[in-house]
mmCIF file of C-alpha atoms in Angstrom:
data_model
loop_
_atom_site.group_PDB
_atom_site.id
_atom_site.type_symbol
_atom_site.label_atom_id
_atom_site.label_comp_id
_atom_site.label_asym_id
_atom_site.label_seq_id
_atom_site.Cartn_x
_atom_site.Cartn_y
_atom_site.Cartn_z
ATOM 1 C CA MET G 194 123.482 -152.708 -38.834
ATOM 2 C CA SER G 195 120.789 -151.647 -41.265
ATOM 3 C CA THR G 196 120.810 -151.124 -44.986
ATOM 4 C CA SER G 197 119.557 -147.534 -44.680
ATOM 5 C CA SER G 198 118.289 -145.194 -42.002
ATOM 6 C CA GLY G 199 114.821 -145.977 -40.739
ATOM 7 C CA GLN G 200 115.007 -149.567 -41.961
ATOM 8 C CA ARG G 201 114.637 -152.536 -39.655
ATOM 9 C CA PRO G 202 118.015 -154.185 -38.808
ATOM 10 C CA LEU G 203 118.967 -157.124 -40.979
ATOM 11 C CA ARG G 204 118.849 -160.652 -39.676
ATOM 12 C CA PRO G 205 122.247 -162.332 -39.088
ATOM 13 C CA ALA G 206 122.133 -164.354 -42.329
ATOM 14 C CA ALA G 207 121.070 -161.333 -44.371
ATOM 15 C CA ARG G 208 123.720 -159.218 -42.651
ATOM 16 C CA LEU G 209 126.395 -161.715 -43.676
ATOM 17 C CA ILE G 210 125.151 -161.696 -47.267
ATOM 18 C CA TYR G 211 125.077 -157.898 -47.246
ATOM 19 C CA ARG G 212 128.677 -157.733 -46.071
ATOM 20 C CA LEU G 213 129.760 -160.247 -48.697
ATOM 21 C CA ILE G 214 128.038 -158.297 -51.467
ATOM 22 C CA THR G 215 129.602 -155.057 -50.253
ATOM 23 C CA PHE G 216 133.038 -156.685 -50.138
ATOM 24 C CA ILE G 217 132.685 -157.995 -53.717
ATOM 25 C CA ALA G 218 131.548 -154.571 -54.927
ATOM 26 C CA LEU G 219 134.490 -152.840 -53.258
ATOM 27 C CA LEU G 220 136.877 -155.449 -54.638
ATOM 28 C CA SER G 221 135.507 -154.948 -58.154
ATOM 29 C CA VAL G 222 135.791 -151.165 -57.934
ATOM 30 C CA SER G 223 139.356 -151.513 -56.651
ATOM 31 C CA ALA G 224 140.225 -153.801 -59.574
ATOM 32 C CA LEU G 225 138.896 -151.238 -62.056
ATOM 33 C CA LEU G 226 140.819 -148.401 -60.397
ATOM 34 C CA LEU G 227 144.079 -150.320 -60.140
ATOM 35 C CA GLY G 228 143.735 -151.554 -63.719
ATOM 36 C CA SER G 229 143.494 -147.968 -64.936
ATOM 37 C CA MET G 230 146.942 -147.356 -63.414
ATOM 38 C CA GLY G 231 148.578 -150.292 -65.183
ATOM 39 C CA GLY G 232 150.956 -148.007 -67.054
ATOM 40 C CA TRP G 233 152.628 -147.079 -63.770
ATOM 41 C CA TYR G 234 153.227 -150.447 -62.135
ATOM 42 C CA TRP G 235 153.140 -153.872 -63.777
ATOM 43 C CA PRO G 236 150.969 -155.696 -61.151
ATOM 44 C CA PHE G 237 148.250 -153.053 -61.607
ATOM 45 C CA ASP G 238 148.102 -153.907 -65.307
ATOM 46 C CA LEU G 239 147.026 -157.458 -64.428
ATOM 47 C CA PHE G 240 143.833 -156.077 -62.853
ATOM 48 C CA ALA G 241 142.960 -154.377 -66.163
ATOM 49 C CA HIS G 242 142.548 -157.760 -67.838
ATOM 50 C CA PHE G 243 139.501 -158.505 -65.672
ATOM 51 C CA ARG G 244 137.448 -155.439 -66.568
ATOM 52 C CA VAL G 245 134.583 -157.529 -67.969
ATOM 53 C CA HIS G 246 134.453 -159.667 -64.837
ATOM 54 C CA SER G 247 134.599 -156.649 -62.512
ATOM 55 C CA THR G 248 131.849 -154.857 -64.425
ATOM 56 C CA PHE G 249 129.600 -157.919 -64.400
ATOM 57 C CA ALA G 250 130.216 -158.407 -60.661
ATOM 58 C CA LEU G 251 129.231 -154.792 -60.004
ATOM 59 C CA LEU G 252 125.965 -155.235 -61.897
ATOM 60 C CA VAL G 253 125.127 -158.335 -59.856
ATOM 61 C CA CYS G 254 126.029 -156.524 -56.630
ATOM 62 C CA ALA G 255 123.879 -153.548 -57.617
ATOM 63 C CA ILE G 256 120.839 -155.772 -58.121
ATOM 64 C CA ALA G 257 121.492 -157.539 -54.817
ATOM 65 C CA LEU G 258 121.946 -154.276 -52.893
ATOM 66 C CA LEU G 259 118.744 -152.835 -54.337
ATOM 67 C CA SER G 260 116.885 -156.002 -53.366
ATOM 68 C CA LEU G 261 118.180 -155.518 -49.811
ATOM 69 C CA ARG G 262 116.869 -151.927 -49.951
ATOM 70 C CA ASP G 263 120.306 -150.367 -49.855
ATOM 71 C CA PHE G 264 119.379 -147.878 -52.544
ATOM 72 C CA ARG G 265 122.420 -145.664 -52.093
ATOM 73 C CA GLY G 266 124.835 -148.587 -52.356
ATOM 74 C CA GLY G 267 122.914 -149.995 -55.307
ATOM 75 C CA VAL G 268 123.044 -146.739 -57.239
ATOM 76 C CA ILE G 269 126.770 -146.334 -56.551
ATOM 77 C CA ALA G 270 127.378 -149.881 -57.801
ATOM 78 C CA ILE G 271 125.359 -149.163 -60.947
ATOM 79 C CA LEU G 272 127.334 -145.995 -61.657
ATOM 80 C CA ALA G 273 130.610 -147.847 -61.140
ATOM 81 C CA ALA G 274 129.436 -150.619 -63.488
ATOM 82 C CA VAL G 275 128.518 -148.057 -66.146
ATOM 83 C CA LEU G 276 131.976 -146.505 -65.963
ATOM 84 C CA GLY G 277 133.525 -149.956 -66.143
ATOM 85 C CA ALA G 278 131.403 -150.837 -69.174
ATOM 86 C CA LEU G 279 132.248 -147.774 -71.271
ATOM 87 C CA PRO G 280 135.346 -149.321 -72.940
ATOM 88 C CA LEU G 281 133.318 -152.444 -73.704
ATOM 89 C CA VAL G 282 130.800 -150.625 -75.898
ATOM 90 C CA ASP G 283 133.045 -150.531 -78.980
ATOM 91 C CA TYR G 284 133.238 -154.320 -78.869
ATOM 92 C CA LEU G 285 129.549 -154.952 -78.252
ATOM 93 C CA VAL G 286 128.035 -152.533 -80.782
ATOM 94 C CA PRO G 287 128.330 -153.853 -84.377
ATOM 95 C CA SER G 288 129.978 -151.608 -86.919
ATOM 96 C CA ARG G 289 127.593 -149.699 -89.159
ATOM 97 C CA GLU G 290 130.191 -149.248 -91.866
ATOM 98 C CA PRO G 291 128.655 -150.390 -95.178
ATOM 99 C CA LEU G 292 130.220 -153.263 -97.091
ATOM 100 C CA GLU G 293 131.935 -152.641 -100.389
ATOM 101 C CA LEU G 294 129.617 -153.034 -103.348
ATOM 102 C CA GLU G 295 132.352 -154.808 -105.306
ATOM 103 C CA SER G 296 134.190 -157.388 -103.262
ATOM 104 C CA SER G 297 136.677 -160.012 -104.368
ATOM 105 C CA GLY G 298 135.685 -162.234 -101.475
ATOM 106 C CA SER G 299 136.809 -162.471 -97.892
ATOM 107 C CA LEU G 300 140.041 -163.668 -96.349
ATOM 108 C CA ARG G 301 139.747 -165.950 -93.330
ATOM 109 C CA VAL G 302 142.671 -165.922 -90.922
ATOM 110 C CA LEU G 303 143.076 -168.132 -87.872
ATOM 111 C CA SER G 304 145.375 -167.829 -84.888
ATOM 112 C CA LEU G 305 145.879 -170.434 -82.182
ATOM 113 C CA ASN G 306 148.375 -171.017 -79.430
ATOM 114 C CA ALA G 307 148.635 -174.777 -79.958
ATOM 115 C CA TRP G 308 150.123 -175.234 -76.456
ATOM 116 C CA PHE G 309 153.297 -177.184 -75.856
ATOM 117 C CA ARG G 310 151.346 -179.537 -73.554
ATOM 118 C CA ASN G 311 148.715 -180.378 -76.161
ATOM 119 C CA ASP G 312 148.463 -184.169 -76.079
ATOM 120 C CA ASP G 313 145.800 -184.488 -78.800
ATOM 121 C CA PRO G 314 147.452 -183.514 -82.120
ATOM 122 C CA ASN G 315 144.882 -185.465 -84.119
ATOM 123 C CA ARG G 316 142.118 -183.249 -82.776
ATOM 124 C CA LEU G 317 144.121 -180.181 -83.767
ATOM 125 C CA VAL G 318 144.727 -181.490 -87.283
ATOM 126 C CA GLU G 319 141.052 -182.367 -87.784
ATOM 127 C CA TYR G 320 139.975 -178.919 -86.676
ATOM 128 C CA LEU G 321 142.455 -177.053 -88.876
ATOM 129 C CA GLU G 322 141.506 -179.170 -91.911
ATOM 130 C CA THR G 323 137.859 -178.150 -91.602
ATOM 131 C CA SER G 324 138.362 -174.572 -90.364
ATOM 132 C CA GLY G 325 138.116 -173.037 -93.819
ATOM 133 C CA ALA G 326 140.948 -170.663 -92.946
ATOM 134 C CA ASP G 327 143.057 -169.249 -95.767
ATOM 135 C CA VAL G 328 145.976 -168.506 -93.468
ATOM 136 C CA ILE G 329 146.856 -170.013 -90.084
ATOM 137 C CA VAL G 330 149.348 -168.767 -87.501
ATOM 138 C CA LEU G 331 150.169 -171.216 -84.708
ATOM 139 C CA GLN G 332 152.220 -170.518 -81.604
ATOM 140 C CA GLU G 333 154.159 -172.773 -79.213
ATOM 141 C CA LEU G 334 155.311 -175.133 -81.938
ATOM 142 C CA SER G 335 158.923 -176.033 -82.696
ATOM 143 C CA GLU G 336 160.236 -176.113 -86.252
ATOM 144 C CA ASP G 337 160.085 -179.919 -86.282
ATOM 145 C CA GLU G 338 156.519 -179.895 -84.961
ATOM 146 C CA GLY G 339 155.590 -177.305 -87.563
ATOM 147 C CA ARG G 340 157.005 -179.438 -90.357
ATOM 148 C CA ALA G 341 155.214 -182.546 -89.101
ATOM 149 C CA LEU G 342 151.915 -180.664 -88.875
ATOM 150 C CA HIS G 343 152.367 -179.160 -92.333
ATOM 151 C CA ALA G 344 152.995 -182.621 -93.790
ATOM 152 C CA ARG G 345 149.618 -183.777 -92.476
ATOM 153 C CA LEU G 346 147.658 -180.738 -93.626
ATOM 154 C CA LYS G 347 147.527 -181.222 -97.387
ATOM 155 C CA VAL G 348 145.005 -178.391 -97.776
ATOM 156 C CA TYR G 349 147.787 -175.960 -96.820
ATOM 157 C CA PRO G 350 150.501 -176.425 -99.447
ATOM 158 C CA TYR G 351 152.541 -173.394 -98.327
ATOM 159 C CA ALA G 352 154.258 -172.875 -94.994
ATOM 160 C CA PHE G 353 156.922 -170.907 -93.159
ATOM 161 C CA VAL G 354 158.248 -172.873 -90.199
ATOM 162 C CA GLU G 355 161.970 -172.019 -90.253
ATOM 163 C CA GLY G 356 161.500 -169.063 -87.920
ATOM 164 C CA ALA G 357 159.831 -171.020 -85.116
ATOM 165 C CA SER G 358 162.853 -171.043 -82.812
ATOM 166 C CA ALA G 359 163.198 -167.238 -82.931
ATOM 167 C CA SER G 360 159.512 -166.358 -82.976
ATOM 168 C CA ASP G 361 157.665 -169.326 -81.440
ATOM 169 C CA ALA G 362 155.271 -169.137 -84.403
ATOM 170 C CA VAL G 363 154.665 -170.986 -87.671
ATOM 171 C CA LEU G 364 152.600 -170.058 -90.714
ATOM 172 C CA LEU G 365 150.411 -172.293 -92.889
ATOM 173 C CA SER G 366 148.715 -170.956 -96.019
ATOM 174 C CA ARG G 367 146.460 -171.989 -98.884
ATOM 175 C CA TRP G 368 147.994 -169.165 -100.894
ATOM 176 C CA PRO G 369 151.566 -168.754 -102.170
ATOM 177 C CA ILE G 370 154.110 -167.146 -99.838
ATOM 178 C CA SER G 371 156.349 -164.947 -101.986
ATOM 179 C CA ALA G 372 158.634 -163.756 -99.155
ATOM 180 C CA SER G 373 159.183 -164.618 -95.509
ATOM 181 C CA ASP G 374 161.565 -163.740 -92.693
ATOM 182 C CA VAL G 375 161.886 -163.313 -88.935
ATOM 183 C CA VAL G 376 161.991 -159.761 -87.586
ATOM 184 C CA PRO G 377 163.518 -159.114 -84.133
ATOM 185 C CA LEU G 378 161.493 -156.643 -82.087
ATOM 186 C CA VAL G 379 163.887 -155.899 -79.209
ATOM 187 C CA SER G 380 167.325 -157.165 -78.278
ATOM 188 C CA ASP G 381 166.174 -159.370 -75.383
ATOM 189 C CA GLY G 382 162.719 -160.295 -76.659
ATOM 190 C CA VAL G 383 161.102 -162.560 -79.227
ATOM 191 C CA GLY G 384 161.005 -161.997 -82.949
ATOM 192 C CA VAL G 385 157.953 -162.214 -85.176
ATOM 193 C CA ILE G 386 157.424 -163.989 -88.467
ATOM 194 C CA ARG G 387 156.637 -161.802 -91.457
ATOM 195 C CA ALA G 388 155.399 -163.066 -94.799
ATOM 196 C CA THR G 389 154.135 -161.642 -98.063
ATOM 197 C CA ILE G 390 151.172 -163.679 -99.274
ATOM 198 C CA ASP G 391 149.785 -163.590 -102.806
ATOM 199 C CA TRP G 392 146.021 -163.711 -102.522
ATOM 200 C CA GLN G 393 143.604 -163.469 -105.454
ATOM 201 C CA GLY G 394 145.982 -161.419 -107.595
ATOM 202 C CA LYS G 395 146.928 -159.118 -104.736
ATOM 203 C CA SER G 396 149.562 -159.279 -102.036
ATOM 204 C CA PHE G 397 149.428 -158.470 -98.351
ATOM 205 C CA THR G 398 151.819 -158.674 -95.419
ATOM 206 C CA LEU G 399 151.077 -160.972 -92.518
ATOM 207 C CA ILE G 400 152.889 -160.907 -89.178
ATOM 208 C CA GLY G 401 152.557 -163.671 -86.597
ATOM 209 C CA ALA G 402 153.546 -163.019 -82.987
ATOM 210 C CA HIS G 403 153.784 -164.645 -79.580
ATOM 211 C CA LEU G 404 154.819 -162.089 -76.973
ATOM 212 C CA HIS G 405 156.054 -162.654 -73.428
ATOM 213 C CA TRP G 406 153.536 -163.120 -70.645
ATOM 214 C CA PRO G 407 153.546 -160.177 -68.186
ATOM 215 C CA ILE G 408 154.211 -162.030 -64.923
ATOM 216 C CA GLY G 409 157.102 -160.413 -63.088
ATOM 217 C CA PRO G 410 158.700 -157.023 -63.723
ATOM 218 C CA ARG G 411 161.263 -158.220 -66.255
ATOM 219 C CA SER G 412 158.818 -160.290 -68.311
ATOM 220 C CA ALA G 413 156.199 -157.513 -68.237
ATOM 221 C CA GLU G 414 158.802 -155.010 -69.454
ATOM 222 C CA ARG G 415 159.774 -157.366 -72.261
ATOM 223 C CA ARG G 416 156.181 -157.713 -73.376
ATOM 224 C CA ASN G 417 155.710 -153.956 -73.381
ATOM 225 C CA SER G 418 158.965 -153.454 -75.312
ATOM 226 C CA GLU G 419 157.880 -156.073 -77.832
ATOM 227 C CA LEU G 420 154.567 -154.290 -78.284
ATOM 228 C CA ALA G 421 156.412 -151.025 -78.884
ATOM 229 C CA GLY G 422 158.727 -152.697 -81.399
ATOM 230 C CA LEU G 423 155.781 -154.287 -83.156
ATOM 231 C CA ALA G 424 154.033 -150.921 -83.407
ATOM 232 C CA LEU G 425 157.101 -149.424 -85.110
ATOM 233 C CA LEU G 426 157.302 -152.408 -87.457
ATOM 234 C CA ALA G 427 153.642 -151.908 -88.400
ATOM 235 C CA GLN G 428 154.351 -148.262 -89.193
ATOM 236 C CA SER G 429 157.003 -149.308 -91.709
ATOM 237 C CA GLN G 430 154.656 -151.585 -93.686
ATOM 238 C CA HIS G 431 152.877 -149.974 -96.638
ATOM 239 C CA GLU G 432 151.005 -152.919 -98.132
ATOM 240 C CA PRO G 433 147.780 -154.236 -96.576
ATOM 241 C CA LEU G 434 148.816 -155.627 -93.196
ATOM 242 C CA VAL G 435 147.385 -158.233 -90.825
ATOM 243 C CA ILE G 436 148.993 -159.035 -87.475
ATOM 244 C CA LEU G 437 147.737 -161.927 -85.378
ATOM 245 C CA GLY G 438 148.854 -164.131 -82.540
ATOM 246 C CA ASP G 439 149.069 -164.509 -78.779
ATOM 247 C CA PHE G 440 149.915 -161.107 -77.300
ATOM 248 C CA ASN G 441 149.353 -161.903 -73.609
ATOM 249 C CA ILE G 442 147.414 -158.672 -73.147
ATOM 250 C CA THR G 443 143.742 -157.692 -73.177
ATOM 251 C CA PRO G 444 142.108 -154.665 -74.817
ATOM 252 C CA TRP G 445 141.608 -153.062 -71.390
ATOM 253 C CA SER G 446 145.308 -152.514 -70.756
ATOM 254 C CA SER G 447 146.734 -149.037 -71.299
ATOM 255 C CA HIS G 448 149.640 -150.663 -73.156
ATOM 256 C CA PHE G 449 147.156 -152.174 -75.620
ATOM 257 C CA GLU G 450 145.653 -148.782 -76.414
ATOM 258 C CA THR G 451 149.114 -147.255 -76.797
ATOM 259 C CA PHE G 452 149.996 -149.990 -79.284
ATOM 260 C CA LEU G 453 146.936 -149.208 -81.409
ATOM 261 C CA GLN G 454 147.639 -145.465 -81.367
ATOM 262 C CA VAL G 455 151.308 -145.805 -82.320
ATOM 263 C CA SER G 456 150.857 -148.562 -84.901
ATOM 264 C CA GLY G 457 147.806 -147.009 -86.576
ATOM 265 C CA LEU G 458 146.164 -150.444 -86.648
ATOM 266 C CA ARG G 459 142.652 -151.432 -85.644
ATOM 267 C CA ASP G 460 141.490 -154.299 -83.474
ATOM 268 C CA CYS G 461 139.501 -156.699 -85.662
ATOM 269 C CA ALA G 462 137.361 -157.716 -82.667
ATOM 270 C CA ARG G 463 135.778 -154.295 -82.237
ATOM 271 C CA GLY G 464 132.112 -154.547 -83.036
ATOM 272 C CA ASN G 465 132.326 -158.340 -82.962
ATOM 273 C CA GLY G 466 131.889 -159.197 -79.285
ATOM 274 C CA LEU G 467 133.941 -160.046 -76.231
ATOM 275 C CA ASP G 468 134.780 -163.701 -76.815
ATOM 276 C CA PRO G 469 137.560 -164.787 -74.431
ATOM 277 C CA THR G 470 140.355 -167.007 -75.714
ATOM 278 C CA TRP G 471 142.181 -168.180 -72.561
ATOM 279 C CA PRO G 472 142.002 -170.415 -70.576
ATOM 280 C CA SER G 473 139.916 -172.679 -72.772
ATOM 281 C CA GLN G 474 139.240 -175.071 -69.886
ATOM 282 C CA PHE G 475 137.427 -172.316 -67.924
ATOM 283 C CA ILE G 476 136.274 -170.123 -70.767
ATOM 284 C CA LEU G 477 133.436 -168.406 -68.843
ATOM 285 C CA ALA G 478 136.085 -166.931 -66.553
ATOM 286 C CA GLY G 479 138.450 -166.331 -69.460
ATOM 287 C CA ILE G 480 140.055 -163.279 -71.010
ATOM 288 C CA ARG G 481 140.932 -162.335 -74.595
ATOM 289 C CA ILE G 482 144.709 -162.350 -75.043
ATOM 290 C CA ASP G 483 144.776 -163.559 -78.664
ATOM 291 C CA HIS G 484 144.210 -160.812 -81.199
ATOM 292 C CA CYS G 485 144.089 -159.832 -84.834
ATOM 293 C CA PHE G 486 145.025 -156.321 -85.958
ATOM 294 C CA MET G 487 144.553 -154.843 -89.406
ATOM 295 C CA SER G 488 145.678 -151.819 -91.374
ATOM 296 C CA ALA G 489 143.174 -149.386 -92.862
ATOM 297 C CA HIS G 490 143.205 -151.398 -96.084
ATOM 298 C CA TRP G 491 140.873 -153.948 -94.454
ATOM 299 C CA ARG G 492 137.498 -154.169 -92.781
ATOM 300 C CA ALA G 493 136.601 -156.930 -90.344
ATOM 301 C CA LEU G 494 133.413 -158.750 -91.300
ATOM 302 C CA ASP G 495 133.481 -161.108 -88.323
ATOM 303 C CA ALA G 496 135.673 -162.208 -85.431
ATOM 304 C CA HIS G 497 134.891 -165.150 -83.184
ATOM 305 C CA THR G 498 136.509 -167.973 -81.264
ATOM 306 C CA GLY G 499 136.508 -171.648 -82.107
ATOM 307 C CA PRO G 500 136.090 -174.782 -79.975
ATOM 308 C CA HIS G 501 138.433 -176.366 -77.463
ATOM 309 C CA VAL G 502 141.003 -178.371 -79.466
ATOM 310 C CA GLY G 503 143.311 -179.670 -76.743
ATOM 311 C CA SER G 504 145.046 -176.343 -76.102
ATOM 312 C CA ASP G 505 144.655 -173.944 -73.183
ATOM 313 C CA HIS G 506 143.686 -171.327 -75.819
ATOM 314 C CA ARG G 507 140.657 -171.180 -78.086
ATOM 315 C CA PRO G 508 141.254 -170.530 -81.804
ATOM 316 C CA MET G 509 140.524 -167.012 -83.006
ATOM 317 C CA ILE G 510 138.972 -166.748 -86.475
ATOM 318 C CA VAL G 511 138.625 -163.461 -88.335
ATOM 319 C CA GLU G 512 136.939 -162.775 -91.654
ATOM 320 C CA LEU G 513 138.468 -159.817 -93.513
ATOM 321 C CA GLU G 514 137.512 -157.896 -96.623
ATOM 322 C CA LEU G 515 140.038 -155.893 -98.599
ATOM 323 C CA ARG G 516 138.753 -152.414 -99.319
ATOM 324 C CA GLN G 517 138.456 -151.388 -102.942
ATOM 325 C CA ALA G 518 140.881 -148.718 -104.033
ATOM 326 C CA ARG G 519 139.231 -145.359 -104.624
ATOM 327 C CA GLN G 520 139.351 -144.162 -108.212
#
């Protein structure tokens, strides 16, 4: 075997490395192709979540193939990596949209799947106390756990925890909550919490969600149905809207893009990087499944993840600015 015609055959060790690199490149290309067909078959959609990893692997393989003088294979790997990277550009390139000249300040929202196995509640409380968040949505907490946490967090005098059993989410706020309820999305799926929050003389609607994880055909269908129901709910809201939580989906899924198109919302992370949120224990191999979406009333100033706080998720923190009404 040789890397190209006219080249001296590779030594056994180099041949083994060459085959391994080729296998990884083919595997990465296959993952990208199968992920693009996630709307047809639920297992394919799982491959879409690893677009960043597949693209990075292709870049590494391209460099390795070129170093082994397989120029054709290296160029093909580069082209495949470029195609894989195209959807990532919107997240890596900062927005050039100018800030409002007159701003009433920013709103900081925080979402975290607190994890039902979290055995370090003190660490969680300490982090939330110093997070500076105006509004917090936590998932995987019972109503009793939500009440106990709220009692310890004196900096958040307002809360909505009564809907935890139907939504798997609780809300903590520095600002008054003038209305709150649980909205069912589909008949056999989870509900979401919805609250109207009075903030600096204005009001906005906040929705907190924790959707099903897409493992298995029935659970994947539930998650997709919940996304569709959430998109319709977003359409019906006319005030400034923020939706955040654990959606068990990444931006590279076709179902994610469909949700954005139908709902008319924007992903707050676009232009703010590719920070993964899960699993927090192996964050370099992680994926972003926790999200914040906003209506056109807002602009996202920043979106980033927080530290490991005993959960298998990292906190997601988003800084929002309310656009000034045009006169």
